[in-house]
Amino acid sequence: MKLEEFMLERTQSLWENTVKYNLTESGVHPYSLKELLNEDELEKILTMRLGYGQTNGPIELRKTISSLYPGADLDNVLVTNGSAEANFLTIWSLLEPNDELIFMLPNYMQIFGLARSFGINIKPFHLKEELNWQPDIDELKSQITLKTKMIAICNPNNPTGAVLSKEAMKAIVHLARKANVWLYVDEIYRGAELSGKETPTFLGQYEKVIVNGGLAKAYALQGLRIGWLVGPKKFIEKAWSYSDYTTIATNLISQRVATLVLQPELRKKVLSRNRKLLSGNLGTLVEWVKKHKELFHFIPPHAGGMAFLRYNIKINSTELSTRLREEKDVFVVAGDCFGMDNYIRLGIGSEKKYFLAGLDLIDELLREIS
Ligand SMILES: Cc1ncc(COP(=O)(O)O)c(C=O)c1O
């Protein structure tokens, strides 16, 4: 099997920990355990025995996750190492070479690259900037054939931060049901809505819907590497057996922290701290873009720690990102990572001072280029 490079993750992996100002993150400035938990909880973690634990996720955690989804119980849930593992298990366990996968673009390109490496045929449909990053439903409809096995989407979307309208959600579910195909929804950015109004889950809207989730974005706990799959019990059982071949289990400390964070009171506190940070930085970015209105255009994101900016400068996006990194020590994601030159993705989830310093450095390069 020939694996294509996952450009976004590979590029981030190379530089994100060595640049001074990393604005490539799509999540929020991470918590420390000390900020998050009380002394009693911390002490309990210190004395935990670090065995394997339950490989599909401890009962209490799966119950807690299932309580976030209407109609789900603990057997509808598999706990995974990040939502990245959830994506991997879904594609690996449900699709065969030559199957057709209809894939929303722009998108986080893990499923795209992986499916192509597995010999699955990808047929795209697009969110369109002129539609405020809503989908072209006619395009989706025209892509469905008898060979289609799955429609995979990301809502809220990476990189645009767009949230599907009610009508678009309904239309997508309708088309999936009519074609009797899996509808896989990457919902990792749910909970990180700037308005505070949580995006409705697709789960439960049709019997072949599977969704993922996790702690890396809205919860600002990337390093715990906790994600999950929620879907029909038969599928969850199958995905669990596939995870015997990937990572066996998630780690016990992360499981414990996840169980605590997802309890209603702490969950609310964490989500509201993160939304506040994102809204503050988005306000700053809107002002910054106003100052550069001849160079940048963007539709402000509704969710997630990122903004997707189209620019009007004669330079390729990878070159722009490289120059910013090499000359100014500030790192942004090139639109090329999403197959969309002339865009950059800017992380808006860092602490305000850090974010402002990063923007100032971008300003400096822009002045030099022009
Ligand atoms: C849409 C989307 N899905 C999945 C992931 C993987 O996230 P994690 O494995 O950290 O939960 C990311 C990371 O950026 C993402 O943007």
mmCIF file of C-alpha atoms and ligand atoms in Angstrom:
data_model
loop_
_atom_site.group_PDB
_atom_site.id
_atom_site.type_symbol
_atom_site.label_atom_id
_atom_site.label_comp_id
_atom_site.label_asym_id
_atom_site.label_seq_id
_atom_site.Cartn_x
_atom_site.Cartn_y
_atom_site.Cartn_z
ATOM 1 C CA MET A 1 0.000 0.000 0.000
ATOM 2 C CA LYS A 2 1.317 3.410 -0.962
ATOM 3 C CA LEU A 3 0.528 5.985 1.697
ATOM 4 C CA GLU A 4 0.302 9.589 0.584
ATOM 5 C CA GLU A 5 1.755 12.263 2.809
ATOM 6 C CA PHE A 6 -0.744 13.905 5.177
ATOM 7 C CA MET A 7 0.528 17.377 4.336
ATOM 8 C CA LEU A 8 -1.158 19.298 7.165
ATOM 9 C CA GLU A 9 -0.069 16.989 9.989
ATOM 10 C CA ARG A 10 3.421 16.397 8.518
ATOM 11 C CA THR A 11 4.117 20.102 8.149
ATOM 12 C CA GLN A 12 2.787 20.902 11.620
ATOM 13 C CA SER A 13 4.791 18.042 13.136
ATOM 14 C CA LEU A 14 8.002 19.415 11.668
ATOM 15 C CA TRP A 15 7.746 22.960 12.990
ATOM 16 C CA GLU A 16 4.982 23.502 15.551
ATOM 17 C CA ASN A 17 7.200 22.908 18.562
ATOM 18 C CA THR A 18 10.194 24.875 17.367
ATOM 19 C CA VAL A 19 8.685 28.153 16.128
ATOM 20 C CA LYS A 20 8.222 31.041 18.513
ATOM 21 C CA TYR A 21 4.616 31.768 17.509
ATOM 22 C CA ASN A 22 2.641 28.751 16.422
ATOM 23 C CA LEU A 23 -0.634 29.875 14.873
ATOM 24 C CA THR A 24 -1.353 26.542 13.188
ATOM 25 C CA GLU A 25 -3.410 25.077 16.038
ATOM 26 C CA SER A 26 -7.140 24.626 15.492
ATOM 27 C CA GLY A 27 -7.884 24.040 19.173
ATOM 28 C CA VAL A 28 -7.581 26.215 22.245
ATOM 29 C CA HIS A 29 -4.673 27.025 24.569
ATOM 30 C CA PRO A 30 -4.380 23.768 26.557
ATOM 31 C CA TYR A 31 -5.177 23.258 30.209
ATOM 32 C CA SER A 32 -2.777 21.888 32.773
ATOM 33 C CA LEU A 33 -4.113 19.245 35.169
ATOM 34 C CA LYS A 34 -3.545 21.645 38.045
ATOM 35 C CA GLU A 35 -5.787 24.296 36.490
ATOM 36 C CA LEU A 36 -8.453 21.752 35.720
ATOM 37 C CA LEU A 37 -8.798 19.495 38.759
ATOM 38 C CA ASN A 38 -9.015 19.893 42.521
ATOM 39 C CA GLU A 39 -6.476 18.490 44.999
ATOM 40 C CA ASP A 40 -8.583 15.497 45.845
ATOM 41 C CA GLU A 41 -8.980 14.475 42.208
ATOM 42 C CA LEU A 42 -5.290 15.030 41.540
ATOM 43 C CA GLU A 43 -4.345 12.888 44.520
ATOM 44 C CA LYS A 44 -6.564 10.063 43.274
ATOM 45 C CA ILE A 45 -4.809 10.183 39.916
ATOM 46 C CA LEU A 46 -1.410 9.996 41.618
ATOM 47 C CA THR A 47 -2.352 6.782 43.366
ATOM 48 C CA MET A 48 -4.004 5.057 40.412
ATOM 49 C CA ARG A 49 -2.655 1.666 39.327
ATOM 50 C CA LEU A 50 -1.681 2.024 35.695
ATOM 51 C CA GLY A 51 -2.987 -1.210 34.207
ATOM 52 C CA TYR A 52 -4.599 -1.617 30.789
ATOM 53 C CA GLY A 53 -8.153 -0.981 31.933
ATOM 54 C CA GLN A 54 -11.193 -1.682 29.790
ATOM 55 C CA THR A 55 -9.993 -1.543 26.171
ATOM 56 C CA ASN A 56 -13.149 0.000 24.668
ATOM 57 C CA GLY A 57 -13.207 2.623 27.436
ATOM 58 C CA PRO A 58 -14.265 2.359 31.073
ATOM 59 C CA ILE A 59 -17.983 1.962 31.742
ATOM 60 C CA GLU A 60 -18.292 5.274 33.565
ATOM 61 C CA LEU A 61 -16.648 7.199 30.725
ATOM 62 C CA ARG A 62 -18.731 5.513 28.023
ATOM 63 C CA LYS A 63 -21.878 6.213 30.026
ATOM 64 C CA THR A 64 -20.864 9.844 30.414
ATOM 65 C CA ILE A 65 -20.129 10.230 26.695
ATOM 66 C CA SER A 66 -23.398 8.523 25.734
ATOM 67 C CA SER A 67 -25.323 10.970 27.935
ATOM 68 C CA LEU A 68 -24.234 13.726 25.527
ATOM 69 C CA TYR A 69 -26.118 12.071 22.646
ATOM 70 C CA PRO A 70 -29.870 11.576 22.456
ATOM 71 C CA GLY A 71 -30.890 7.925 22.391
ATOM 72 C CA ALA A 72 -27.365 6.545 22.969
ATOM 73 C CA ASP A 73 -26.142 4.262 25.745
ATOM 74 C CA LEU A 74 -22.712 3.016 26.685
ATOM 75 C CA ASP A 75 -22.712 0.268 24.045
ATOM 76 C CA ASN A 76 -23.035 2.890 21.332
ATOM 77 C CA VAL A 77 -19.632 4.303 22.372
ATOM 78 C CA LEU A 78 -16.021 3.334 21.696
ATOM 79 C CA VAL A 79 -13.293 5.422 23.326
ATOM 80 C CA THR A 80 -10.329 6.006 20.989
ATOM 81 C CA ASN A 81 -6.906 7.622 20.936
ATOM 82 C CA GLY A 82 -7.984 10.983 19.632
ATOM 83 C CA SER A 83 -10.678 11.418 17.053
ATOM 84 C CA ALA A 84 -7.906 10.625 14.572
ATOM 85 C CA GLU A 85 -8.114 6.966 15.617
ATOM 86 C CA ALA A 86 -11.910 7.155 15.403
ATOM 87 C CA ASN A 87 -11.606 8.319 11.782
ATOM 88 C CA PHE A 88 -9.068 5.614 10.998
ATOM 89 C CA LEU A 89 -11.156 2.786 12.481
ATOM 90 C CA THR A 90 -14.285 3.896 10.628
ATOM 91 C CA ILE A 91 -12.674 4.004 7.196
ATOM 92 C CA TRP A 92 -10.655 0.838 7.767
ATOM 93 C CA SER A 93 -13.565 -1.215 9.074
ATOM 94 C CA LEU A 94 -16.356 -0.107 6.732
ATOM 95 C CA LEU A 95 -14.868 0.536 3.302
ATOM 96 C CA GLU A 96 -13.257 -1.743 0.697
ATOM 97 C CA PRO A 97 -11.096 -0.933 -2.332
ATOM 98 C CA ASN A 98 -13.161 0.493 -5.230
ATOM 99 C CA ASP A 99 -15.997 1.577 -2.926
ATOM 100 C CA GLU A 100 -17.032 5.160 -3.409
ATOM 101 C CA LEU A 101 -16.729 7.662 -0.607
ATOM 102 C CA ILE A 102 -18.338 11.054 -1.042
ATOM 103 C CA PHE A 103 -16.244 13.566 0.832
ATOM 104 C CA MET A 104 -16.925 17.159 1.868
ATOM 105 C CA LEU A 105 -14.278 19.708 0.838
ATOM 106 C CA PRO A 106 -12.612 21.720 2.242
ATOM 107 C CA ASN A 107 -11.924 19.365 5.132
ATOM 108 C CA TYR A 108 -9.349 17.902 7.478
ATOM 109 C CA MET A 109 -7.581 15.645 5.001
ATOM 110 C CA GLN A 110 -6.953 12.535 7.125
ATOM 111 C CA ILE A 111 -9.877 10.558 5.702
ATOM 112 C CA PHE A 112 -9.115 11.816 2.194
ATOM 113 C CA GLY A 113 -5.487 10.620 2.218
ATOM 114 C CA LEU A 114 -6.208 7.418 4.065
ATOM 115 C CA ALA A 115 -9.111 6.371 1.857
ATOM 116 C CA ARG A 116 -7.071 7.013 -1.297
ATOM 117 C CA SER A 117 -4.265 4.882 0.076
ATOM 118 C CA PHE A 118 -6.785 2.084 0.739
ATOM 119 C CA GLY A 119 -7.866 2.217 -2.934
ATOM 120 C CA ILE A 120 -11.242 3.807 -2.184
ATOM 121 C CA ASN A 121 -12.602 6.218 -4.806
ATOM 122 C CA ILE A 122 -13.192 9.678 -3.430
ATOM 123 C CA LYS A 123 -15.859 11.857 -4.966
ATOM 124 C CA PRO A 124 -15.882 15.393 -3.591
ATOM 125 C CA PHE A 125 -18.661 17.832 -2.909
ATOM 126 C CA HIS A 126 -17.944 21.376 -1.821
ATOM 127 C CA LEU A 127 -18.738 23.957 0.764
ATOM 128 C CA LYS A 128 -18.739 27.197 -1.193
ATOM 129 C CA GLU A 129 -17.458 30.528 0.007
ATOM 130 C CA GLU A 130 -20.114 32.334 -2.048
ATOM 131 C CA LEU A 131 -22.706 30.339 -0.074
ATOM 132 C CA ASN A 132 -21.116 31.385 3.252
ATOM 133 C CA TRP A 133 -19.366 28.012 3.308
ATOM 134 C CA GLN A 134 -22.619 26.079 3.018
ATOM 135 C CA PRO A 135 -22.692 22.994 0.763
ATOM 136 C CA ASP A 136 -23.789 22.662 -2.817
ATOM 137 C CA ILE A 137 -26.458 20.012 -2.236
ATOM 138 C CA ASP A 138 -27.034 19.475 -5.976
ATOM 139 C CA GLU A 139 -23.381 18.597 -6.329
ATOM 140 C CA LEU A 140 -23.661 16.082 -3.484
ATOM 141 C CA LYS A 141 -26.743 14.552 -5.076
ATOM 142 C CA SER A 142 -25.031 14.243 -8.446
ATOM 143 C CA GLN A 143 -22.101 12.347 -6.926
ATOM 144 C CA ILE A 144 -24.132 9.477 -5.420
ATOM 145 C CA THR A 145 -24.114 6.210 -7.397
ATOM 146 C CA LEU A 146 -24.806 2.532 -6.670
ATOM 147 C CA LYS A 147 -21.149 2.137 -5.682
ATOM 148 C CA THR A 148 -21.376 4.806 -2.971
ATOM 149 C CA LYS A 149 -20.876 3.345 0.509
ATOM 150 C CA MET A 150 -20.415 6.422 2.636
ATOM 151 C CA ILE A 151 -20.756 10.177 2.812
ATOM 152 C CA ALA A 152 -18.152 11.709 5.136
ATOM 153 C CA ILE A 153 -18.471 15.282 6.349
ATOM 154 C CA CYS A 154 -17.018 17.545 9.013
ATOM 155 C CA ASN A 155 -19.392 19.715 11.050
ATOM 156 C CA PRO A 156 -18.459 22.232 12.426
ATOM 157 C CA ASN A 157 -15.991 22.367 9.584
ATOM 158 C CA ASN A 158 -12.219 22.499 9.560
ATOM 159 C CA PRO A 159 -10.810 24.779 8.100
ATOM 160 C CA THR A 160 -13.685 27.230 7.552
ATOM 161 C CA GLY A 161 -15.280 27.104 11.012
ATOM 162 C CA ALA A 162 -18.662 26.934 9.256
ATOM 163 C CA VAL A 163 -21.647 25.172 10.787
ATOM 164 C CA LEU A 164 -24.180 23.506 8.491
ATOM 165 C CA SER A 165 -27.607 25.124 8.363
ATOM 166 C CA LYS A 166 -30.615 23.088 9.520
ATOM 167 C CA GLU A 167 -31.728 22.799 5.901
ATOM 168 C CA ALA A 168 -28.336 21.517 4.763
ATOM 169 C CA MET A 169 -28.269 18.939 7.575
ATOM 170 C CA LYS A 170 -31.720 17.740 6.629
ATOM 171 C CA ALA A 171 -30.821 17.502 2.950
ATOM 172 C CA ILE A 172 -27.643 15.508 3.654
ATOM 173 C CA VAL A 173 -29.483 13.059 5.919
ATOM 174 C CA HIS A 174 -32.229 12.697 3.326
ATOM 175 C CA LEU A 175 -29.733 11.858 0.566
ATOM 176 C CA ALA A 176 -27.819 9.387 2.745
ATOM 177 C CA ARG A 177 -31.046 7.637 3.743
ATOM 178 C CA LYS A 178 -32.341 7.496 0.190
ATOM 179 C CA ALA A 179 -29.094 5.904 -0.989
ATOM 180 C CA ASN A 180 -28.867 3.689 2.125
ATOM 181 C CA VAL A 181 -25.221 4.673 2.732
ATOM 182 C CA TRP A 182 -23.243 5.368 5.894
ATOM 183 C CA LEU A 183 -23.151 8.978 7.002
ATOM 184 C CA TYR A 184 -19.950 9.616 8.937
ATOM 185 C CA VAL A 185 -19.708 12.981 10.664
ATOM 186 C CA ASP A 186 -16.512 14.338 12.158
ATOM 187 C CA GLU A 187 -17.942 16.449 14.997
ATOM 188 C CA ILE A 188 -14.688 17.150 16.832
ATOM 189 C CA TYR A 189 -15.369 20.924 16.847
ATOM 190 C CA ARG A 190 -18.787 20.633 18.491
ATOM 191 C CA GLY A 191 -18.797 22.590 21.726
ATOM 192 C CA ALA A 192 -16.390 25.213 20.395
ATOM 193 C CA GLU A 193 -19.134 27.451 18.958
ATOM 194 C CA LEU A 194 -18.398 31.120 19.418
ATOM 195 C CA SER A 195 -22.059 31.922 20.049
ATOM 196 C CA GLY A 196 -22.275 29.288 22.806
ATOM 197 C CA LYS A 197 -25.111 27.609 20.920
ATOM 198 C CA GLU A 198 -24.062 24.003 20.520
ATOM 199 C CA THR A 199 -24.228 22.553 17.003
ATOM 200 C CA PRO A 200 -26.787 19.739 16.888
ATOM 201 C CA THR A 201 -25.307 16.291 16.452
ATOM 202 C CA PHE A 202 -26.176 14.200 13.402
ATOM 203 C CA LEU A 203 -26.419 11.151 15.634
ATOM 204 C CA GLY A 204 -29.896 9.693 15.739
ATOM 205 C CA GLN A 205 -31.086 11.426 12.567
ATOM 206 C CA TYR A 206 -30.808 8.213 10.562
ATOM 207 C CA GLU A 207 -29.909 4.669 11.595
ATOM 208 C CA LYS A 208 -26.644 4.582 9.618
ATOM 209 C CA VAL A 209 -25.136 7.714 11.172
ATOM 210 C CA ILE A 210 -21.785 7.491 12.975
ATOM 211 C CA VAL A 211 -20.152 10.486 14.637
ATOM 212 C CA ASN A 212 -16.853 11.145 16.341
ATOM 213 C CA GLY A 213 -15.963 13.500 19.155
ATOM 214 C CA GLY A 214 -13.116 14.162 21.524
ATOM 215 C CA LEU A 215 -11.338 16.428 23.939
ATOM 216 C CA ALA A 216 -8.773 17.998 21.617
ATOM 217 C CA LYS A 217 -10.661 21.070 20.416
ATOM 218 C CA ALA A 218 -13.608 22.444 22.414
ATOM 219 C CA TYR A 219 -12.132 21.072 25.675
ATOM 220 C CA ALA A 220 -8.522 22.277 25.142
ATOM 221 C CA LEU A 221 -7.099 18.904 26.195
ATOM 222 C CA GLN A 222 -5.245 17.847 23.056
ATOM 223 C CA GLY A 223 -2.510 16.025 24.902
ATOM 224 C CA LEU A 224 -4.835 13.570 26.632
ATOM 225 C CA ARG A 225 -5.470 11.983 23.211
ATOM 226 C CA ILE A 226 -9.041 11.068 24.050
ATOM 227 C CA GLY A 227 -11.596 10.748 21.267
ATOM 228 C CA TRP A 228 -14.635 8.582 20.656
ATOM 229 C CA LEU A 229 -16.979 7.038 18.153
ATOM 230 C CA VAL A 230 -20.737 6.946 18.667
ATOM 231 C CA GLY A 231 -22.866 4.840 16.345
ATOM 232 C CA PRO A 232 -24.958 1.699 15.927
ATOM 233 C CA LYS A 233 -23.979 -1.055 18.402
ATOM 234 C CA LYS A 234 -22.990 -3.540 15.704
ATOM 235 C CA PHE A 235 -20.647 -1.038 14.135
ATOM 236 C CA ILE A 236 -19.164 -0.059 17.515
ATOM 237 C CA GLU A 237 -18.454 -3.738 18.268
ATOM 238 C CA LYS A 238 -16.723 -4.099 14.915
ATOM 239 C CA ALA A 239 -14.662 -0.946 15.357
ATOM 240 C CA TRP A 240 -13.620 -2.158 18.833
ATOM 241 C CA SER A 241 -12.311 -5.405 17.342
ATOM 242 C CA TYR A 242 -10.339 -3.386 14.764
ATOM 243 C CA SER A 243 -8.842 -1.307 17.585
ATOM 244 C CA ASP A 244 -7.328 -4.533 18.961
ATOM 245 C CA TYR A 245 -4.928 -4.091 16.027
ATOM 246 C CA THR A 246 -4.229 -0.377 16.439
ATOM 247 C CA THR A 247 -3.653 0.884 19.964
ATOM 248 C CA ILE A 248 -5.522 -1.705 22.121
ATOM 249 C CA ALA A 249 -6.685 0.942 24.581
ATOM 250 C CA THR A 250 -6.496 4.563 25.651
ATOM 251 C CA ASN A 251 -4.443 5.440 28.708
ATOM 252 C CA LEU A 252 -5.909 5.252 32.187
ATOM 253 C CA ILE A 253 -4.982 8.734 33.348
ATOM 254 C CA SER A 254 -6.581 10.329 30.293
ATOM 255 C CA GLN A 255 -9.701 8.210 30.764
ATOM 256 C CA ARG A 256 -10.029 9.432 34.347
ATOM 257 C CA VAL A 257 -9.546 13.093 33.427
ATOM 258 C CA ALA A 258 -12.018 12.707 30.539
ATOM 259 C CA THR A 259 -14.658 11.292 32.864
ATOM 260 C CA LEU A 260 -14.255 14.270 35.191
ATOM 261 C CA VAL A 261 -14.215 16.915 32.459
ATOM 262 C CA LEU A 262 -17.384 15.600 30.870
ATOM 263 C CA GLN A 263 -19.412 15.933 34.088
ATOM 264 C CA PRO A 264 -21.966 18.741 33.573
ATOM 265 C CA GLU A 265 -20.499 21.381 35.870
ATOM 266 C CA LEU A 266 -16.848 21.106 34.861
ATOM 267 C CA ARG A 267 -17.796 20.649 31.210
ATOM 268 C CA LYS A 268 -19.712 23.919 31.271
ATOM 269 C CA LYS A 269 -16.831 25.749 32.931
ATOM 270 C CA VAL A 270 -14.266 24.442 30.447
ATOM 271 C CA LEU A 271 -16.386 25.177 27.372
ATOM 272 C CA SER A 272 -17.146 28.680 28.520
ATOM 273 C CA ARG A 273 -13.455 29.478 29.303
ATOM 274 C CA ASN A 274 -12.580 28.329 25.794
ATOM 275 C CA ARG A 275 -15.374 30.186 24.043
ATOM 276 C CA LYS A 276 -14.375 33.379 25.806
ATOM 277 C CA LEU A 277 -10.819 33.033 24.592
ATOM 278 C CA LEU A 278 -11.917 32.288 21.013
ATOM 279 C CA SER A 279 -14.414 35.167 20.877
ATOM 280 C CA GLY A 280 -11.841 37.638 22.204
ATOM 281 C CA ASN A 281 -9.283 36.630 19.596
ATOM 282 C CA LEU A 282 -11.830 36.575 16.798
ATOM 283 C CA GLY A 283 -12.747 40.181 17.656
ATOM 284 C CA THR A 284 -9.058 41.073 17.407
ATOM 285 C CA LEU A 285 -8.748 39.275 14.081
ATOM 286 C CA VAL A 286 -11.792 41.008 12.601
ATOM 287 C CA GLU A 287 -10.174 44.384 13.425
ATOM 288 C CA TRP A 288 -6.836 43.226 12.027
ATOM 289 C CA VAL A 289 -8.428 42.096 8.753
ATOM 290 C CA LYS A 290 -10.250 45.455 8.502
ATOM 291 C CA LYS A 291 -6.840 47.142 8.551
ATOM 292 C CA HIS A 292 -5.752 44.904 5.665
ATOM 293 C CA LYS A 293 -8.974 44.788 3.742
ATOM 294 C CA GLU A 294 -7.281 45.086 0.377
ATOM 295 C CA LEU A 295 -5.199 41.982 1.180
ATOM 296 C CA PHE A 296 -7.533 39.629 3.092
ATOM 297 C CA HIS A 297 -11.095 38.478 3.021
ATOM 298 C CA PHE A 298 -12.738 36.012 5.386
ATOM 299 C CA ILE A 299 -16.060 34.790 6.610
ATOM 300 C CA PRO A 300 -15.726 34.723 10.393
ATOM 301 C CA PRO A 301 -15.888 31.177 11.780
ATOM 302 C CA HIS A 302 -18.883 30.026 13.809
ATOM 303 C CA ALA A 303 -16.907 27.363 15.666
ATOM 304 C CA GLY A 304 -13.416 26.039 16.288
ATOM 305 C CA GLY A 305 -10.091 27.644 16.996
ATOM 306 C CA MET A 306 -9.328 28.728 13.460
ATOM 307 C CA ALA A 307 -10.110 31.255 10.733
ATOM 308 C CA PHE A 308 -9.702 30.630 7.011
ATOM 309 C CA LEU A 309 -8.469 33.751 5.223
ATOM 310 C CA ARG A 310 -8.328 34.301 1.468
ATOM 311 C CA TYR A 311 -5.531 36.633 0.469
ATOM 312 C CA ASN A 312 -4.834 38.846 -2.456
ATOM 313 C CA ILE A 313 -1.023 38.759 -2.638
ATOM 314 C CA LYS A 314 0.953 37.221 -5.469
ATOM 315 C CA ILE A 315 2.585 34.436 -3.516
ATOM 316 C CA ASN A 316 1.858 30.726 -3.179
ATOM 317 C CA SER A 317 0.433 29.757 0.230
ATOM 318 C CA THR A 318 3.204 27.287 1.093
ATOM 319 C CA GLU A 319 5.775 29.916 0.199
ATOM 320 C CA LEU A 320 3.969 32.496 2.338
ATOM 321 C CA SER A 321 3.823 30.088 5.280
ATOM 322 C CA THR A 322 7.507 29.200 4.831
ATOM 323 C CA ARG A 323 8.589 32.839 4.654
ATOM 324 C CA LEU A 324 6.591 33.700 7.766
ATOM 325 C CA ARG A 325 8.182 30.811 9.620
ATOM 326 C CA GLU A 326 11.747 31.294 8.429
ATOM 327 C CA GLU A 327 11.871 35.094 8.458
ATOM 328 C CA LYS A 328 9.489 35.959 11.316
ATOM 329 C CA ASP A 329 9.282 32.820 13.467
ATOM 330 C CA VAL A 330 5.505 32.686 13.125
ATOM 331 C CA PHE A 331 3.758 29.616 11.702
ATOM 332 C CA VAL A 332 0.418 29.511 9.850
ATOM 333 C CA VAL A 333 -1.164 26.710 7.806
ATOM 334 C CA ALA A 334 -0.873 27.082 4.039
ATOM 335 C CA GLY A 335 -4.111 26.721 2.077
ATOM 336 C CA ASP A 336 -2.195 24.144 -0.006
ATOM 337 C CA CYS A 337 -2.695 21.722 2.918
ATOM 338 C CA PHE A 338 -6.398 21.792 1.987
ATOM 339 C CA GLY A 339 -5.766 21.886 -1.767
ATOM 340 C CA MET A 340 -6.702 25.593 -1.708
ATOM 341 C CA ASP A 341 -3.899 27.961 -2.599
ATOM 342 C CA ASN A 342 -4.415 31.662 -1.813
ATOM 343 C CA TYR A 343 -5.770 30.871 1.629
ATOM 344 C CA ILE A 344 -4.149 30.582 5.029
ATOM 345 C CA ARG A 345 -5.594 29.030 8.181
ATOM 346 C CA LEU A 346 -4.875 31.007 11.314
ATOM 347 C CA GLY A 347 -5.271 29.512 14.782
ATOM 348 C CA ILE A 348 -7.293 31.842 17.040
ATOM 349 C CA GLY A 349 -7.174 29.734 20.190
ATOM 350 C CA SER A 350 -3.936 30.902 21.778
ATOM 351 C CA GLU A 351 -3.557 33.355 24.655
ATOM 352 C CA LYS A 352 -4.273 36.919 23.601
ATOM 353 C CA LYS A 353 -0.756 38.331 24.042
ATOM 354 C CA TYR A 354 0.748 35.490 22.054
ATOM 355 C CA PHE A 355 -1.890 35.834 19.325
ATOM 356 C CA LEU A 356 -1.274 39.592 19.008
ATOM 357 C CA ALA A 357 2.478 39.102 18.823
ATOM 358 C CA GLY A 358 1.962 36.575 16.012
ATOM 359 C CA LEU A 359 -0.268 38.994 14.088
ATOM 360 C CA ASP A 360 2.322 41.787 14.470
ATOM 361 C CA LEU A 361 4.948 39.564 12.897
ATOM 362 C CA ILE A 362 2.634 38.773 9.990
ATOM 363 C CA ASP A 363 2.195 42.538 9.595
ATOM 364 C CA GLU A 364 5.945 42.955 9.395
ATOM 365 C CA LEU A 365 6.308 40.468 6.565
ATOM 366 C CA LEU A 366 3.335 41.919 4.706
ATOM 367 C CA ARG A 367 4.995 45.363 4.813
ATOM 368 C CA GLU A 368 8.220 43.899 3.468
ATOM 369 C CA ILE A 369 6.487 41.991 0.675
ATOM 370 C CA SER A 370 4.495 44.992 -0.476
HETATM 371 C C1 LIG B 1 -11.666 17.683 11.746
HETATM 372 C C2 LIG B 1 -10.641 16.991 12.565
HETATM 373 N N1 LIG B 1 -10.837 15.707 12.892
HETATM 374 C C3 LIG B 1 -9.951 15.045 13.638
HETATM 375 C C4 LIG B 1 -8.797 15.639 14.097
HETATM 376 C C5 LIG B 1 -7.850 14.867 14.976
HETATM 377 O O1 LIG B 1 -7.979 15.318 16.285
HETATM 378 P P1 LIG B 1 -7.589 14.488 17.602
HETATM 379 O O2 LIG B 1 -7.078 13.163 17.147
HETATM 380 O O3 LIG B 1 -6.564 15.309 18.273
HETATM 381 O O4 LIG B 1 -8.864 14.366 18.371
HETATM 382 C C6 LIG B 1 -8.546 16.979 13.788
HETATM 383 C C7 LIG B 1 -7.309 17.650 14.241
HETATM 384 O O5 LIG B 1 -7.005 18.757 13.911
HETATM 385 C C8 LIG B 1 -9.505 17.677 13.004
HETATM 386 O O6 LIG B 1 -9.327 18.952 12.676
#
